[in-house]
mmCIF file of C-alpha atoms in Angstrom:
data_model
loop_
_atom_site.group_PDB
_atom_site.id
_atom_site.type_symbol
_atom_site.label_atom_id
_atom_site.label_comp_id
_atom_site.label_asym_id
_atom_site.label_seq_id
_atom_site.Cartn_x
_atom_site.Cartn_y
_atom_site.Cartn_z
ATOM 1 C CA MET A 1 -6.762 -30.301 -15.399
ATOM 2 C CA THR A 2 -6.999 -27.744 -12.330
ATOM 3 C CA GLU A 3 -4.925 -28.070 -10.106
ATOM 4 C CA ASN A 4 -6.099 -26.811 -6.477
ATOM 5 C CA ARG A 5 -5.486 -23.442 -4.977
ATOM 6 C CA THR A 6 -2.406 -24.863 -2.741
ATOM 7 C CA HIS A 7 -0.670 -26.879 -4.902
ATOM 8 C CA LEU A 8 -1.204 -24.128 -8.137
ATOM 9 C CA ALA A 9 0.781 -21.560 -5.238
ATOM 10 C CA THR A 10 3.553 -24.090 -4.880
ATOM 11 C CA ARG A 11 4.041 -24.135 -8.347
ATOM 12 C CA ILE A 12 4.113 -20.577 -9.057
ATOM 13 C CA LEU A 13 6.473 -19.637 -6.318
ATOM 14 C CA LEU A 14 9.013 -22.335 -7.292
ATOM 15 C CA LYS A 15 8.552 -21.745 -11.088
ATOM 16 C CA ALA A 16 8.024 -17.786 -10.995
ATOM 17 C CA LEU A 17 9.643 -16.600 -7.601
ATOM 18 C CA PHE A 18 12.651 -18.417 -7.493
ATOM 19 C CA PRO A 19 13.859 -17.626 -10.625
ATOM 20 C CA VAL A 20 14.296 -13.817 -9.611
ATOM 21 C CA MET A 21 16.797 -15.222 -6.650
ATOM 22 C CA LYS A 22 18.922 -14.182 -9.776
ATOM 23 C CA VAL A 23 18.259 -10.593 -9.485
ATOM 24 C CA VAL A 24 19.064 -10.471 -6.087
ATOM 25 C CA VAL A 25 22.444 -11.962 -6.654
ATOM 26 C CA ALA A 26 23.080 -9.912 -9.807
ATOM 27 C CA ASP A 27 22.116 -6.567 -8.625
ATOM 28 C CA ASP A 28 22.652 -6.593 -4.734
ATOM 29 C CA PRO A 29 26.474 -6.089 -4.165
ATOM 30 C CA LYS A 30 26.374 -8.002 -0.872
ATOM 31 C CA MET A 31 24.699 -11.046 -2.590
ATOM 32 C CA THR A 32 27.228 -11.047 -5.450
ATOM 33 C CA ASN A 33 29.902 -10.507 -3.314
ATOM 34 C CA ARG A 34 28.856 -13.706 -1.078
ATOM 35 C CA PHE A 35 27.799 -16.075 -3.938
ATOM 36 C CA GLU A 36 30.959 -14.915 -5.558
ATOM 37 C CA GLY A 37 33.203 -17.850 -7.334
ATOM 38 C CA ILE A 38 30.870 -20.313 -6.025
ATOM 39 C CA SER A 39 29.745 -23.720 -8.030
ATOM 40 C CA THR A 40 27.320 -25.281 -6.028
ATOM 41 C CA ARG A 41 23.978 -26.984 -6.493
ATOM 42 C CA VAL A 42 21.261 -26.554 -3.838
ATOM 43 C CA ARG A 43 18.297 -28.447 -4.293
ATOM 44 C CA PHE A 44 14.716 -27.286 -2.611
ATOM 45 C CA THR A 45 11.711 -30.357 -2.340
ATOM 46 C CA VAL A 46 7.562 -30.498 -1.322
ATOM 47 C CA ALA A 47 6.329 -33.527 -0.773
ATOM 48 C CA GLY A 48 2.710 -34.716 -0.424
ATOM 49 C CA ASP A 49 -0.044 -35.716 -2.086
ATOM 50 C CA GLY A 50 0.672 -34.980 -5.898
ATOM 51 C CA GLY A 51 4.031 -33.860 -5.330
ATOM 52 C CA PRO A 52 6.911 -34.766 -4.711
ATOM 53 C CA TRP A 53 7.224 -30.974 -6.147
ATOM 54 C CA GLY A 54 11.044 -29.404 -5.824
ATOM 55 C CA THR A 55 13.592 -27.014 -7.911
ATOM 56 C CA ASP A 56 17.254 -26.741 -7.870
ATOM 57 C CA VAL A 57 19.196 -23.698 -7.175
ATOM 58 C CA VAL A 58 22.263 -23.541 -9.614
ATOM 59 C CA PHE A 59 25.365 -21.617 -8.987
ATOM 60 C CA GLU A 60 28.584 -21.416 -11.538
ATOM 61 C CA ASP A 61 31.413 -19.354 -10.799
ATOM 62 C CA GLY A 62 28.884 -17.541 -8.865
ATOM 63 C CA VAL A 63 26.110 -16.873 -11.896
ATOM 64 C CA LEU A 64 22.321 -18.598 -10.037
ATOM 65 C CA SER A 65 20.456 -20.129 -12.783
ATOM 66 C CA VAL A 66 17.248 -22.470 -11.282
ATOM 67 C CA ASP A 67 17.089 -26.132 -12.483
ATOM 68 C CA GLY A 68 13.650 -27.396 -12.438
ATOM 69 C CA ALA A 69 14.790 -31.126 -13.881
ATOM 70 C CA MET A 70 16.993 -31.249 -10.868
ATOM 71 C CA GLU A 71 19.586 -33.076 -12.842
ATOM 72 C CA GLY A 72 22.290 -33.619 -10.306
ATOM 73 C CA ALA A 73 23.175 -33.812 -6.958
ATOM 74 C CA PRO A 74 23.144 -31.215 -4.438
ATOM 75 C CA GLU A 75 25.707 -30.231 -1.526
ATOM 76 C CA VAL A 76 22.378 -29.216 -0.004
ATOM 77 C CA SER A 77 19.114 -30.159 0.622
ATOM 78 C CA PHE A 78 16.030 -27.746 2.147
ATOM 79 C CA ARG A 79 13.253 -30.117 2.542
ATOM 80 C CA PHE A 80 9.402 -29.359 3.773
ATOM 81 C CA LYS A 81 6.685 -31.840 4.792
ATOM 82 C CA SER A 82 3.996 -30.199 2.187
ATOM 83 C CA PRO A 83 2.750 -27.686 -0.023
ATOM 84 C CA GLU A 84 0.912 -25.727 3.175
ATOM 85 C CA ALA A 85 4.538 -26.069 4.952
ATOM 86 C CA PHE A 86 6.614 -25.033 1.623
ATOM 87 C CA ASN A 87 3.823 -21.578 0.482
ATOM 88 C CA ALA A 88 3.489 -20.489 4.344
ATOM 89 C CA PHE A 89 7.672 -20.457 4.298
ATOM 90 C CA MET A 90 7.938 -18.417 1.229
ATOM 91 C CA ALA A 91 4.617 -16.037 2.653
ATOM 92 C CA GLY A 92 7.712 -15.481 6.028
ATOM 93 C CA LYS A 93 5.728 -17.688 8.113
ATOM 94 C CA PRO A 94 7.591 -19.459 10.754
ATOM 95 C CA VAL A 95 8.326 -22.786 8.858
ATOM 96 C CA ILE A 96 12.202 -24.913 9.718
ATOM 97 C CA PRO A 97 12.245 -27.363 6.650
ATOM 98 C CA GLY A 98 14.433 -30.262 6.630
ATOM 99 C CA ILE A 99 18.162 -29.942 5.667
ATOM 100 C CA ARG A 100 20.488 -32.054 4.591
ATOM 101 C CA GLY A 101 24.456 -30.824 3.715
ATOM 102 C CA TRP A 102 25.261 -29.695 6.996
ATOM 103 C CA ARG A 103 28.906 -31.019 6.192
ATOM 104 C CA HIS A 104 28.472 -26.897 4.296
ATOM 105 C CA PRO A 105 27.491 -25.124 6.989
ATOM 106 C CA VAL A 106 28.655 -22.055 5.094
ATOM 107 C CA LEU A 107 26.510 -22.591 1.952
ATOM 108 C CA ILE A 108 22.995 -23.523 3.935
ATOM 109 C CA GLY A 109 23.944 -19.877 6.107
ATOM 110 C CA LYS A 110 25.022 -18.270 2.392
ATOM 111 C CA MET A 111 21.171 -19.861 1.120
ATOM 112 C CA VAL A 112 19.384 -18.712 3.936
ATOM 113 C CA SER A 113 20.979 -14.710 3.514
ATOM 114 C CA LEU A 114 19.241 -15.343 -0.380
ATOM 115 C CA LEU A 115 15.876 -16.469 1.121
ATOM 116 C CA LEU A 116 15.612 -13.755 4.215
ATOM 117 C CA ALA A 117 16.669 -11.358 0.877
ATOM 118 C CA MET A 118 13.923 -12.403 -1.019
ATOM 119 C CA LYS A 119 11.339 -10.782 1.593
ATOM 120 C CA ILE A 120 11.838 -7.521 -0.107
ATOM 121 C CA LEU A 121 9.143 -8.709 -2.463
ATOM 122 C CA MET A 122 6.749 -9.005 0.570
ATOM 123 C CA PRO A 123 3.747 -5.629 0.704
ATOM 124 C CA ASP A 124 5.257 -4.945 3.887
ATOM 125 C CA ALA A 125 8.788 -4.391 2.369
ATOM 126 C CA ARG A 126 8.740 -0.846 1.505
ATOM 127 C CA PRO A 127 12.292 -0.087 0.326
ATOM 128 C CA LYS A 128 14.164 3.635 0.773
ATOM 129 C CA GLN A 129 17.288 3.290 -1.129
ATOM 130 C CA GLU A 130 16.292 3.401 -4.873
ATOM 131 C CA GLU A 131 19.038 0.431 -5.853
ATOM 132 C CA LYS A 132 16.400 -1.593 -3.329
ATOM 133 C CA GLN A 133 13.431 0.160 -5.082
ATOM 134 C CA ARG A 134 14.311 -0.568 -8.363
ATOM 135 C CA MET A 135 15.062 -4.252 -7.122
ATOM 136 C CA LYS A 136 12.024 -4.751 -5.868
ATOM 137 C CA VAL A 137 10.166 -2.994 -9.073
ATOM 138 C CA LYS A 138 12.021 -5.699 -11.294
ATOM 139 C CA MET A 139 11.563 -8.760 -9.328
ATOM 140 C CA ILE A 140 8.124 -8.285 -9.024
ATOM 141 C CA ILE A 141 7.839 -7.478 -13.019
ATOM 142 C CA TYR A 142 9.972 -10.836 -14.013
ATOM 143 C CA MET A 143 8.187 -13.135 -11.105
ATOM 144 C CA ILE A 144 4.524 -11.829 -12.248
ATOM 145 C CA THR A 145 5.129 -12.163 -15.722
ATOM 146 C CA THR A 146 6.553 -15.719 -15.181
ATOM 147 C CA ALA A 147 3.459 -16.430 -12.412
ATOM 148 C CA LEU A 148 1.074 -15.259 -15.016
ATOM 149 C CA SER A 149 1.713 -18.420 -17.784
ATOM 150 C CA GLN A 150 1.967 -20.756 -14.488
ATOM 151 C CA TYR A 151 -1.660 -19.513 -13.085
ATOM 152 C CA ASN A 152 -2.626 -20.319 -16.600
ATOM 153 C CA LYS A 153 -0.581 -23.618 -17.197
ATOM 154 C CA GLY A 154 -1.760 -24.657 -13.375
ATOM 155 C CA GLY A 155 -5.649 -24.935 -15.163
ATOM 156 C CA ASP A 156 -6.927 -21.879 -13.738
ATOM 157 C CA PRO A 157 -10.590 -22.343 -15.234
ATOM 158 C CA GLU A 158 -11.553 -18.419 -15.748
ATOM 159 C CA MET A 159 -7.711 -18.326 -17.104
ATOM 160 C CA SER A 160 -8.041 -21.220 -18.940
ATOM 161 C CA ARG A 161 -11.204 -19.489 -21.043
ATOM 162 C CA TRP A 162 -9.832 -16.239 -21.214
ATOM 163 C CA THR A 163 -6.260 -17.531 -22.862
ATOM 164 C CA GLY A 164 -8.433 -19.856 -24.783
ATOM 165 C CA LYS A 165 -10.101 -17.485 -27.188
ATOM 166 C CA GLN A 166 -6.947 -15.615 -28.015
ATOM 167 C CA PRO A 167 -4.751 -15.925 -30.871
ATOM 168 C CA ASP A 168 -1.295 -15.357 -31.015
ATOM 169 C CA ARG A 169 -0.609 -12.352 -28.689
ATOM 170 C CA ILE A 170 2.064 -10.000 -26.958
ATOM 171 C CA TYR A 171 1.416 -8.897 -23.066
ATOM 172 C CA GLN A 172 4.203 -6.405 -22.930
ATOM 173 C CA MET A 173 5.538 -5.381 -19.201
ATOM 174 C CA SER A 174 8.361 -2.015 -18.829
ATOM 175 C CA VAL A 175 9.259 0.807 -17.164
ATOM 176 C CA ASP A 176 9.939 3.991 -18.739
ATOM 177 C CA GLY A 177 13.474 4.855 -18.806
ATOM 178 C CA GLU A 178 15.268 1.472 -17.227
ATOM 179 C CA GLU A 179 16.178 -1.689 -18.784
ATOM 180 C CA ILE A 180 12.873 -3.486 -16.784
ATOM 181 C CA ALA A 181 10.594 -5.147 -18.957
ATOM 182 C CA ALA A 182 9.259 -8.935 -19.342
ATOM 183 C CA TYR A 183 6.240 -10.263 -21.665
ATOM 184 C CA VAL A 184 3.725 -13.009 -21.496
ATOM 185 C CA ARG A 185 2.827 -14.673 -25.071
ATOM 186 C CA VAL A 186 -0.639 -16.309 -25.121
ATOM 187 C CA LYS A 187 -1.756 -18.169 -27.935
ATOM 188 C CA ALA A 188 -5.232 -20.700 -28.277
ATOM 189 C CA GLY A 189 -4.789 -21.767 -24.386
ATOM 190 C CA LYS A 190 -1.082 -21.563 -24.062
ATOM 191 C CA THR A 191 1.616 -18.903 -22.311
ATOM 192 C CA LYS A 192 4.855 -18.454 -22.382
ATOM 193 C CA ALA A 193 6.641 -16.041 -20.425
ATOM 194 C CA GLY A 194 10.059 -13.956 -20.989
ATOM 195 C CA ARG A 195 12.021 -11.103 -20.231
ATOM 196 C CA GLY A 196 12.942 -8.039 -21.542
ATOM 197 C CA MET A 197 11.205 -6.486 -25.063
ATOM 198 C CA TYR A 198 9.421 -8.302 -27.774
ATOM 199 C CA THR A 199 10.928 -7.599 -31.172
ATOM 200 C CA ARG A 200 8.741 -9.743 -33.484
ATOM 201 C CA ARG A 201 5.700 -7.985 -33.380
ATOM 202 C CA ARG A 202 3.555 -4.699 -31.566
ATOM 203 C CA PRO A 203 2.129 -6.039 -28.738
ATOM 204 C CA PHE A 204 -1.538 -6.620 -27.916
ATOM 205 C CA VAL A 205 -1.328 -4.592 -24.613
ATOM 206 C CA HIS A 206 1.464 -2.512 -23.517
ATOM 207 C CA ILE A 207 1.664 -1.694 -19.872
ATOM 208 C CA CYS A 208 4.291 1.028 -19.328
ATOM 209 C CA PHE A 209 5.682 2.455 -16.197
ATOM 210 C CA ASN A 210 6.515 5.780 -15.267
ATOM 211 C CA GLY A 211 9.635 5.044 -13.566
ATOM 212 C CA VAL A 212 10.253 3.310 -10.400
ATOM 213 C CA GLN A 213 8.914 5.439 -8.981
ATOM 214 C CA GLY A 214 5.142 4.809 -10.669
ATOM 215 C CA ALA A 215 5.831 1.355 -11.226
ATOM 216 C CA LEU A 216 5.938 0.885 -7.030
ATOM 217 C CA PRO A 217 2.267 2.236 -5.611
ATOM 218 C CA VAL A 218 0.531 0.268 -8.826
ATOM 219 C CA LEU A 219 2.658 -2.894 -8.033
ATOM 220 C CA MET A 220 2.439 -3.098 -4.026
ATOM 221 C CA GLY A 221 -1.298 -2.333 -4.887
ATOM 222 C CA ASP A 222 -1.191 1.017 -2.727
ATOM 223 C CA VAL A 223 -3.043 2.489 -6.414
ATOM 224 C CA GLU A 224 -5.454 1.029 -7.874
ATOM 225 C CA PHE A 225 -5.246 0.370 -11.548
ATOM 226 C CA VAL A 226 -7.385 2.541 -12.831
ATOM 227 C CA GLU A 227 -6.420 5.278 -10.670
ATOM 228 C CA ALA A 228 -2.896 4.938 -11.866
ATOM 229 C CA LEU A 229 -4.215 5.195 -15.335
ATOM 230 C CA GLY A 230 -5.680 9.130 -14.289
ATOM 231 C CA ARG A 231 -2.805 9.768 -12.401
ATOM 232 C CA GLN A 232 -0.152 8.993 -15.271
ATOM 233 C CA LEU A 233 1.925 6.629 -13.091
ATOM 234 C CA VAL A 234 1.098 3.989 -15.759
ATOM 235 C CA THR A 235 -0.365 3.906 -19.370
ATOM 236 C CA VAL A 236 -1.576 1.178 -21.710
ATOM 237 C CA GLU A 237 -0.717 0.903 -25.057
ATOM 238 C CA GLY A 238 -3.493 -1.415 -26.852
ATOM 239 C CA SER A 239 -6.361 -2.703 -25.789
ATOM 240 C CA PRO A 240 -7.546 -0.777 -22.209
ATOM 241 C CA GLU A 241 -9.942 -3.708 -21.264
ATOM 242 C CA TYR A 242 -7.613 -6.951 -21.523
ATOM 243 C CA ALA A 243 -5.115 -4.798 -20.010
ATOM 244 C CA ALA A 244 -7.295 -4.677 -16.530
ATOM 245 C CA ASN A 245 -8.042 -8.231 -17.247
ATOM 246 C CA LEU A 246 -4.351 -8.971 -16.970
ATOM 247 C CA ASN A 247 -4.219 -6.648 -14.018
ATOM 248 C CA ASP A 248 -6.963 -8.683 -12.196
ATOM 249 C CA TYR A 249 -4.978 -12.020 -12.615
ATOM 250 C CA MET A 250 -2.508 -10.216 -11.028
ATOM 251 C CA GLN A 251 -4.058 -9.280 -8.304
ATOM 252 C CA ARG A 252 -5.391 -13.147 -7.698
ATOM 253 C CA ILE A 253 -2.003 -14.453 -8.148
ATOM 254 C CA GLN A 254 -0.163 -11.924 -5.208
ATOM 255 C CA ALA A 255 -3.774 -12.667 -3.167
ATOM 256 C CA LEU A 256 -2.987 -16.731 -3.653
ATOM 257 C CA ILE A 257 1.084 -16.747 -2.626
ATOM 258 C CA VAL A 258 0.820 -13.578 0.082
#
């Protein structure tokens, strides 16, 4: 069943964007220090037709994970009245969620600072520090591979047809010279995303960016994919046609959630 576009955007934000908060907490020293030693659970819920939706951001001794099953009692909750409100909030619009758990004001402040740090993913966020540039590339690659899988699971008709006719294939993305890699596995209409290099077989398509500086203009949409190939900002091993298809779906997802 195909989800409507608003609900599909909500699905992608909850299941693909929230998990990359882990990169911010792990790779940004200020955020690492801010959450050091903290063990807690913070819930995000979205009301509305077809819902509710939600996920928990869980900290265990400062290490972040995401619990989509929302098992456990949260200390703080951020509540959105509709998918439209949630999507707008995550796109940086001035939306104020309902907040429960004001007896933990310090934790609320820390979570707000983490949400603000996620703005590094916005198209107009152009970090100049190399560490922040690397973090942005890492976050985008981790997010977009998961988002591609969720876009398919959400029932987008075109992507469902595209994945439905494929045998077991791996679509790999990586950054040359960096330990940044993620992949999407496609098999007979089903998809699953993973982090790192897939080692069990050779990927059907491997999109490899020429370092962080090669990845940034491509992932931020400053350079078209074909031009990026010509300028050697990115190389493709495997089927160029299917790599272009994948890039097209990436652009659609960006347009959907931004």
